[in-house]
Amino acid sequence: MKKLAFVFVAFLSLFLVASCNDTETYAEQRDREDAAINQFIRDSSITVITESEFRDQNYTTDVSNNEYVLMQNSGVYMQIVREGCGEKIANGETVTVLCRFTERNLLTDSIQLTNQTLAFASIPEKMSVTNTNGTFSASFDQQSSLMYTFYQSQAVPSGWLVPFNYIKVGRQTTPDEEIAKVNLIVPSSQGHRYASSGVYPCFYTITFERGR
């Protein structure tokens, strides 16, 4: 019953966004999206840094200063909370990656989807990720993916792939090691198909762990 209630609330959130879209032009929807992102940045006291500053900091973000780097090509804002243990996904390599995530709709300011609750703890987000000369592609596993179950698409949002050039994807083998963790502000153009069609941005907290 809890699972059904959660899904109902999430779909209601999507319906309300879609209803608003019926009376707006695409330009107005984009303006509304930009305003929601900027408001979230202000409310969260986020310090935005450039890609050149990110590079000068050895591709790290200062979490103590709540830094996020704005990736100009995609419009994604990224904070690397933890680089992670293990190794980066090598060129030509395909890796099974397990994720825990929370998705917040920034227009409705509500959690839309998460597998970090008891109701969905048994469904680790599983995806296959391939590195081709620094360009990453990925697909969700239909048998173990809340994103696939909810949005009915194996396509991993482009915004989710942005961190892979900068994080390590391994497994914790000692008490001192920690798996990679990022925070992302993902505009609709880099999101899943509902975000794209509804023109709404999402905030994600995601951990990445190498599957067996």
mmCIF file of C-alpha atoms in Angstrom:
data_model
loop_
_atom_site.group_PDB
_atom_site.id
_atom_site.type_symbol
_atom_site.label_atom_id
_atom_site.label_comp_id
_atom_site.label_asym_id
_atom_site.label_seq_id
_atom_site.Cartn_x
_atom_site.Cartn_y
_atom_site.Cartn_z
ATOM 1 C CA MET A 1 0.000 0.000 0.000
ATOM 2 C CA LYS A 2 2.857 2.386 0.840
ATOM 3 C CA LYS A 3 4.440 1.744 -2.543
ATOM 4 C CA LEU A 4 1.175 2.440 -4.340
ATOM 5 C CA ALA A 5 0.653 5.632 -2.355
ATOM 6 C CA PHE A 6 4.152 6.832 -3.203
ATOM 7 C CA VAL A 7 3.660 6.156 -6.901
ATOM 8 C CA PHE A 8 0.276 7.928 -6.816
ATOM 9 C CA VAL A 9 1.802 11.026 -5.221
ATOM 10 C CA ALA A 10 4.625 11.053 -7.754
ATOM 11 C CA PHE A 11 2.235 10.732 -10.694
ATOM 12 C CA LEU A 12 0.039 13.457 -9.211
ATOM 13 C CA SER A 13 3.103 15.701 -9.138
ATOM 14 C CA LEU A 14 3.743 14.989 -12.810
ATOM 15 C CA PHE A 15 0.079 15.640 -13.656
ATOM 16 C CA LEU A 16 0.136 19.019 -11.952
ATOM 17 C CA VAL A 17 3.246 20.037 -13.873
ATOM 18 C CA ALA A 18 1.698 18.864 -17.145
ATOM 19 C CA SER A 19 -1.496 20.804 -16.404
ATOM 20 C CA CYS A 20 0.502 24.007 -15.971
ATOM 21 C CA ASN A 21 2.257 23.336 -19.264
ATOM 22 C CA ASP A 22 -1.051 23.373 -21.174
ATOM 23 C CA THR A 23 -1.340 27.142 -20.694
ATOM 24 C CA GLU A 24 2.301 28.084 -21.281
ATOM 25 C CA THR A 25 4.507 28.502 -24.326
ATOM 26 C CA TYR A 26 7.760 26.560 -24.440
ATOM 27 C CA ALA A 27 9.715 29.779 -23.843
ATOM 28 C CA GLU A 28 7.621 30.444 -20.730
ATOM 29 C CA GLN A 29 8.212 26.877 -19.545
ATOM 30 C CA ARG A 30 11.975 27.345 -19.967
ATOM 31 C CA ASP A 31 11.857 30.645 -18.094
ATOM 32 C CA ARG A 32 9.956 28.936 -15.301
ATOM 33 C CA GLU A 33 12.520 26.133 -15.225
ATOM 34 C CA ASP A 34 15.453 28.577 -15.077
ATOM 35 C CA ALA A 35 13.716 30.478 -12.276
ATOM 36 C CA ALA A 36 13.232 27.250 -10.284
ATOM 37 C CA ILE A 37 16.907 26.335 -10.665
ATOM 38 C CA ASN A 38 18.082 29.813 -9.650
ATOM 39 C CA GLN A 39 15.726 29.839 -6.673
ATOM 40 C CA PHE A 40 17.032 26.449 -5.523
ATOM 41 C CA ILE A 41 20.624 27.685 -5.832
ATOM 42 C CA ARG A 42 19.806 30.752 -3.716
ATOM 43 C CA ASP A 43 17.787 28.848 -1.118
ATOM 44 C CA SER A 44 20.502 26.196 -0.796
ATOM 45 C CA SER A 45 23.323 28.782 -0.539
ATOM 46 C CA ILE A 46 25.164 27.100 -3.398
ATOM 47 C CA THR A 47 28.433 28.582 -4.626
ATOM 48 C CA VAL A 48 28.673 28.120 -8.389
ATOM 49 C CA ILE A 49 32.152 27.701 -9.875
ATOM 50 C CA THR A 50 33.234 27.600 -13.519
ATOM 51 C CA GLU A 51 34.715 24.627 -15.333
ATOM 52 C CA SER A 52 38.106 26.363 -15.378
ATOM 53 C CA GLU A 53 37.962 26.793 -11.594
ATOM 54 C CA PHE A 54 36.908 23.144 -11.326
ATOM 55 C CA ARG A 55 39.943 22.143 -13.403
ATOM 56 C CA ASP A 56 42.267 24.333 -11.307
ATOM 57 C CA GLN A 57 40.961 22.538 -8.199
ATOM 58 C CA ASN A 58 41.970 19.193 -9.715
ATOM 59 C CA TYR A 59 38.348 18.434 -10.631
ATOM 60 C CA THR A 60 37.014 18.680 -7.106
ATOM 61 C CA THR A 61 34.260 20.758 -5.514
ATOM 62 C CA ASP A 62 34.638 22.208 -2.029
ATOM 63 C CA VAL A 63 31.745 20.649 -0.118
ATOM 64 C CA SER A 64 32.443 22.806 2.954
ATOM 65 C CA ASN A 65 31.713 25.839 0.751
ATOM 66 C CA ASN A 66 28.787 24.050 -0.953
ATOM 67 C CA GLU A 67 30.421 24.388 -4.358
ATOM 68 C CA TYR A 68 28.794 23.144 -7.547
ATOM 69 C CA VAL A 69 30.427 23.350 -10.963
ATOM 70 C CA LEU A 70 28.261 24.445 -13.872
ATOM 71 C CA MET A 71 28.944 22.247 -16.899
ATOM 72 C CA GLN A 72 28.366 24.662 -19.756
ATOM 73 C CA ASN A 73 27.653 22.112 -22.497
ATOM 74 C CA SER A 74 24.857 20.411 -20.579
ATOM 75 C CA GLY A 75 23.663 23.016 -18.075
ATOM 76 C CA VAL A 76 24.086 20.448 -15.281
ATOM 77 C CA TYR A 77 25.326 21.685 -11.903
ATOM 78 C CA MET A 78 27.472 19.044 -10.185
ATOM 79 C CA GLN A 79 28.849 18.670 -6.692
ATOM 80 C CA ILE A 80 31.253 15.802 -6.058
ATOM 81 C CA VAL A 81 30.628 14.907 -2.440
ATOM 82 C CA ARG A 82 32.961 11.898 -2.605
ATOM 83 C CA GLU A 83 35.228 10.897 -5.484
ATOM 84 C CA GLY A 84 34.835 7.262 -4.478
ATOM 85 C CA CYS A 85 37.092 4.269 -4.108
ATOM 86 C CA GLY A 86 38.444 1.910 -6.748
ATOM 87 C CA GLU A 87 39.106 3.084 -10.285
ATOM 88 C CA LYS A 88 37.427 5.190 -12.942
ATOM 89 C CA ILE A 89 35.622 3.341 -15.718
ATOM 90 C CA ALA A 90 38.344 2.820 -18.322
ATOM 91 C CA ASN A 91 38.080 3.632 -21.998
ATOM 92 C CA GLY A 92 36.386 0.741 -23.805
ATOM 93 C CA GLU A 93 35.108 -0.750 -20.560
ATOM 94 C CA THR A 94 31.496 -1.649 -19.781
ATOM 95 C CA VAL A 95 30.646 -1.831 -16.081
ATOM 96 C CA THR A 96 27.582 -2.751 -14.061
ATOM 97 C CA VAL A 97 26.894 0.156 -11.700
ATOM 98 C CA LEU A 98 24.580 0.075 -8.686
ATOM 99 C CA CYS A 99 23.022 3.338 -7.507
ATOM 100 C CA ARG A 100 21.042 4.683 -4.600
ATOM 101 C CA PHE A 101 19.293 7.919 -5.456
ATOM 102 C CA THR A 102 16.711 10.513 -4.543
ATOM 103 C CA GLU A 103 14.978 12.590 -7.221
ATOM 104 C CA ARG A 104 13.406 15.933 -6.261
ATOM 105 C CA ASN A 105 11.209 17.862 -8.672
ATOM 106 C CA LEU A 106 12.348 21.481 -8.335
ATOM 107 C CA LEU A 107 9.087 22.919 -9.665
ATOM 108 C CA THR A 108 6.919 21.216 -7.054
ATOM 109 C CA ASP A 109 9.706 21.067 -4.443
ATOM 110 C CA SER A 110 8.819 17.459 -3.716
ATOM 111 C CA ILE A 111 10.602 14.124 -3.698
ATOM 112 C CA GLN A 112 9.369 12.402 -6.815
ATOM 113 C CA LEU A 113 11.244 9.114 -6.668
ATOM 114 C CA THR A 114 13.769 7.404 -4.391
ATOM 115 C CA ASN A 115 15.102 3.951 -3.630
ATOM 116 C CA GLN A 116 16.497 5.087 -0.285
ATOM 117 C CA THR A 117 13.381 4.137 1.686
ATOM 118 C CA LEU A 118 12.410 0.815 3.250
ATOM 119 C CA ALA A 119 9.641 0.397 0.676
ATOM 120 C CA PHE A 120 12.158 0.291 -2.189
ATOM 121 C CA ALA A 121 15.316 -0.844 -0.384
ATOM 122 C CA SER A 122 15.127 -4.181 -2.214
ATOM 123 C CA ILE A 123 15.428 -2.466 -5.627
ATOM 124 C CA PRO A 124 18.997 -1.239 -6.141
ATOM 125 C CA GLU A 125 19.242 0.892 -9.272
ATOM 126 C CA LYS A 126 21.248 -1.219 -11.695
ATOM 127 C CA MET A 127 22.648 0.047 -14.974
ATOM 128 C CA SER A 128 25.224 -0.894 -17.575
ATOM 129 C CA VAL A 129 27.695 1.926 -18.272
ATOM 130 C CA THR A 130 30.147 2.081 -21.198
ATOM 131 C CA ASN A 131 33.057 4.490 -21.693
ATOM 132 C CA THR A 132 33.842 5.219 -25.342
ATOM 133 C CA ASN A 133 36.748 7.652 -25.556
ATOM 134 C CA GLY A 134 35.456 9.663 -22.601
ATOM 135 C CA THR A 135 31.841 9.671 -23.770
ATOM 136 C CA PHE A 136 29.569 7.622 -21.538
ATOM 137 C CA SER A 137 26.401 5.768 -22.444
ATOM 138 C CA ALA A 138 24.210 3.702 -20.159
ATOM 139 C CA SER A 139 20.979 1.752 -19.879
ATOM 140 C CA PHE A 140 18.879 0.687 -16.903
ATOM 141 C CA ASP A 141 18.354 -2.990 -16.117
ATOM 142 C CA GLN A 142 14.622 -3.652 -16.488
ATOM 143 C CA GLN A 143 14.741 -6.254 -13.706
ATOM 144 C CA SER A 144 16.310 -3.972 -11.108
ATOM 145 C CA SER A 145 15.511 -0.326 -11.764
ATOM 146 C CA LEU A 146 12.985 1.927 -10.101
ATOM 147 C CA MET A 147 13.665 4.530 -12.798
ATOM 148 C CA TYR A 148 12.684 2.014 -15.481
ATOM 149 C CA THR A 149 9.644 0.816 -13.519
ATOM 150 C CA PHE A 150 8.379 4.364 -13.050
ATOM 151 C CA TYR A 151 9.347 6.051 -16.331
ATOM 152 C CA GLN A 152 9.234 2.980 -18.621
ATOM 153 C CA SER A 153 12.512 3.759 -20.348
ATOM 154 C CA GLN A 154 15.888 2.034 -20.211
ATOM 155 C CA ALA A 155 17.634 5.258 -21.229
ATOM 156 C CA VAL A 156 19.693 6.712 -18.401
ATOM 157 C CA PRO A 157 19.237 10.509 -18.198
ATOM 158 C CA SER A 158 22.206 12.305 -19.757
ATOM 159 C CA GLY A 159 22.608 14.307 -16.562
ATOM 160 C CA TRP A 160 23.374 11.127 -14.626
ATOM 161 C CA LEU A 161 26.357 10.437 -16.902
ATOM 162 C CA VAL A 162 28.139 13.749 -16.315
ATOM 163 C CA PRO A 163 30.008 12.626 -13.147
ATOM 164 C CA PHE A 164 31.648 9.536 -14.673
ATOM 165 C CA ASN A 165 34.636 11.438 -16.073
ATOM 166 C CA TYR A 166 35.475 12.611 -12.538
ATOM 167 C CA ILE A 167 34.563 9.820 -10.106
ATOM 168 C CA LYS A 168 35.851 6.355 -9.317
ATOM 169 C CA VAL A 169 33.435 3.456 -9.418
ATOM 170 C CA GLY A 170 34.505 0.716 -7.030
ATOM 171 C CA ARG A 171 33.367 -1.317 -4.047
ATOM 172 C CA GLN A 172 34.111 -0.614 -0.399
ATOM 173 C CA THR A 173 36.698 -3.119 0.828
ATOM 174 C CA THR A 174 37.954 -1.386 3.997
ATOM 175 C CA PRO A 175 36.224 0.708 6.697
ATOM 176 C CA ASP A 176 38.032 3.823 5.459
ATOM 177 C CA GLU A 177 36.824 3.541 1.874
ATOM 178 C CA GLU A 178 33.629 5.174 0.629
ATOM 179 C CA ILE A 179 31.785 4.818 -2.664
ATOM 180 C CA ALA A 180 31.278 7.827 -4.926
ATOM 181 C CA LYS A 181 28.511 10.288 -4.150
ATOM 182 C CA VAL A 182 27.327 13.314 -6.120
ATOM 183 C CA ASN A 183 24.632 15.956 -6.055
ATOM 184 C CA LEU A 184 23.234 17.098 -9.398
ATOM 185 C CA ILE A 185 20.891 19.816 -10.610
ATOM 186 C CA VAL A 186 19.649 18.434 -13.915
ATOM 187 C CA PRO A 187 17.738 20.643 -16.376
ATOM 188 C CA SER A 188 14.910 19.093 -18.373
ATOM 189 C CA SER A 189 17.060 18.790 -21.491
ATOM 190 C CA GLN A 190 19.350 16.367 -19.627
ATOM 191 C CA GLY A 191 16.648 14.541 -17.696
ATOM 192 C CA HIS A 192 14.327 11.578 -18.287
ATOM 193 C CA ARG A 193 11.501 11.769 -20.792
ATOM 194 C CA TYR A 194 8.903 13.057 -18.312
ATOM 195 C CA ALA A 195 11.194 15.889 -17.241
ATOM 196 C CA SER A 196 11.938 16.687 -20.878
ATOM 197 C CA SER A 197 8.291 16.744 -21.955
ATOM 198 C CA GLY A 198 7.167 18.564 -18.805
ATOM 199 C CA VAL A 199 10.127 20.985 -18.919
ATOM 200 C CA TYR A 200 11.026 20.682 -15.255
ATOM 201 C CA PRO A 201 14.420 20.387 -13.522
ATOM 202 C CA CYS A 202 15.335 17.770 -10.932
ATOM 203 C CA PHE A 203 17.788 17.637 -8.067
ATOM 204 C CA TYR A 204 19.498 14.286 -7.510
ATOM 205 C CA THR A 205 21.626 12.791 -4.795
ATOM 206 C CA ILE A 206 23.235 9.628 -6.179
ATOM 207 C CA THR A 207 25.804 7.095 -4.997
ATOM 208 C CA PHE A 208 27.669 4.896 -7.478
ATOM 209 C CA GLU A 209 29.054 1.432 -6.718
ATOM 210 C CA ARG A 210 30.610 -1.124 -9.036
ATOM 211 C CA GLY A 211 28.449 -4.238 -9.376
ATOM 212 C CA ARG A 212 29.835 -7.737 -9.145
#
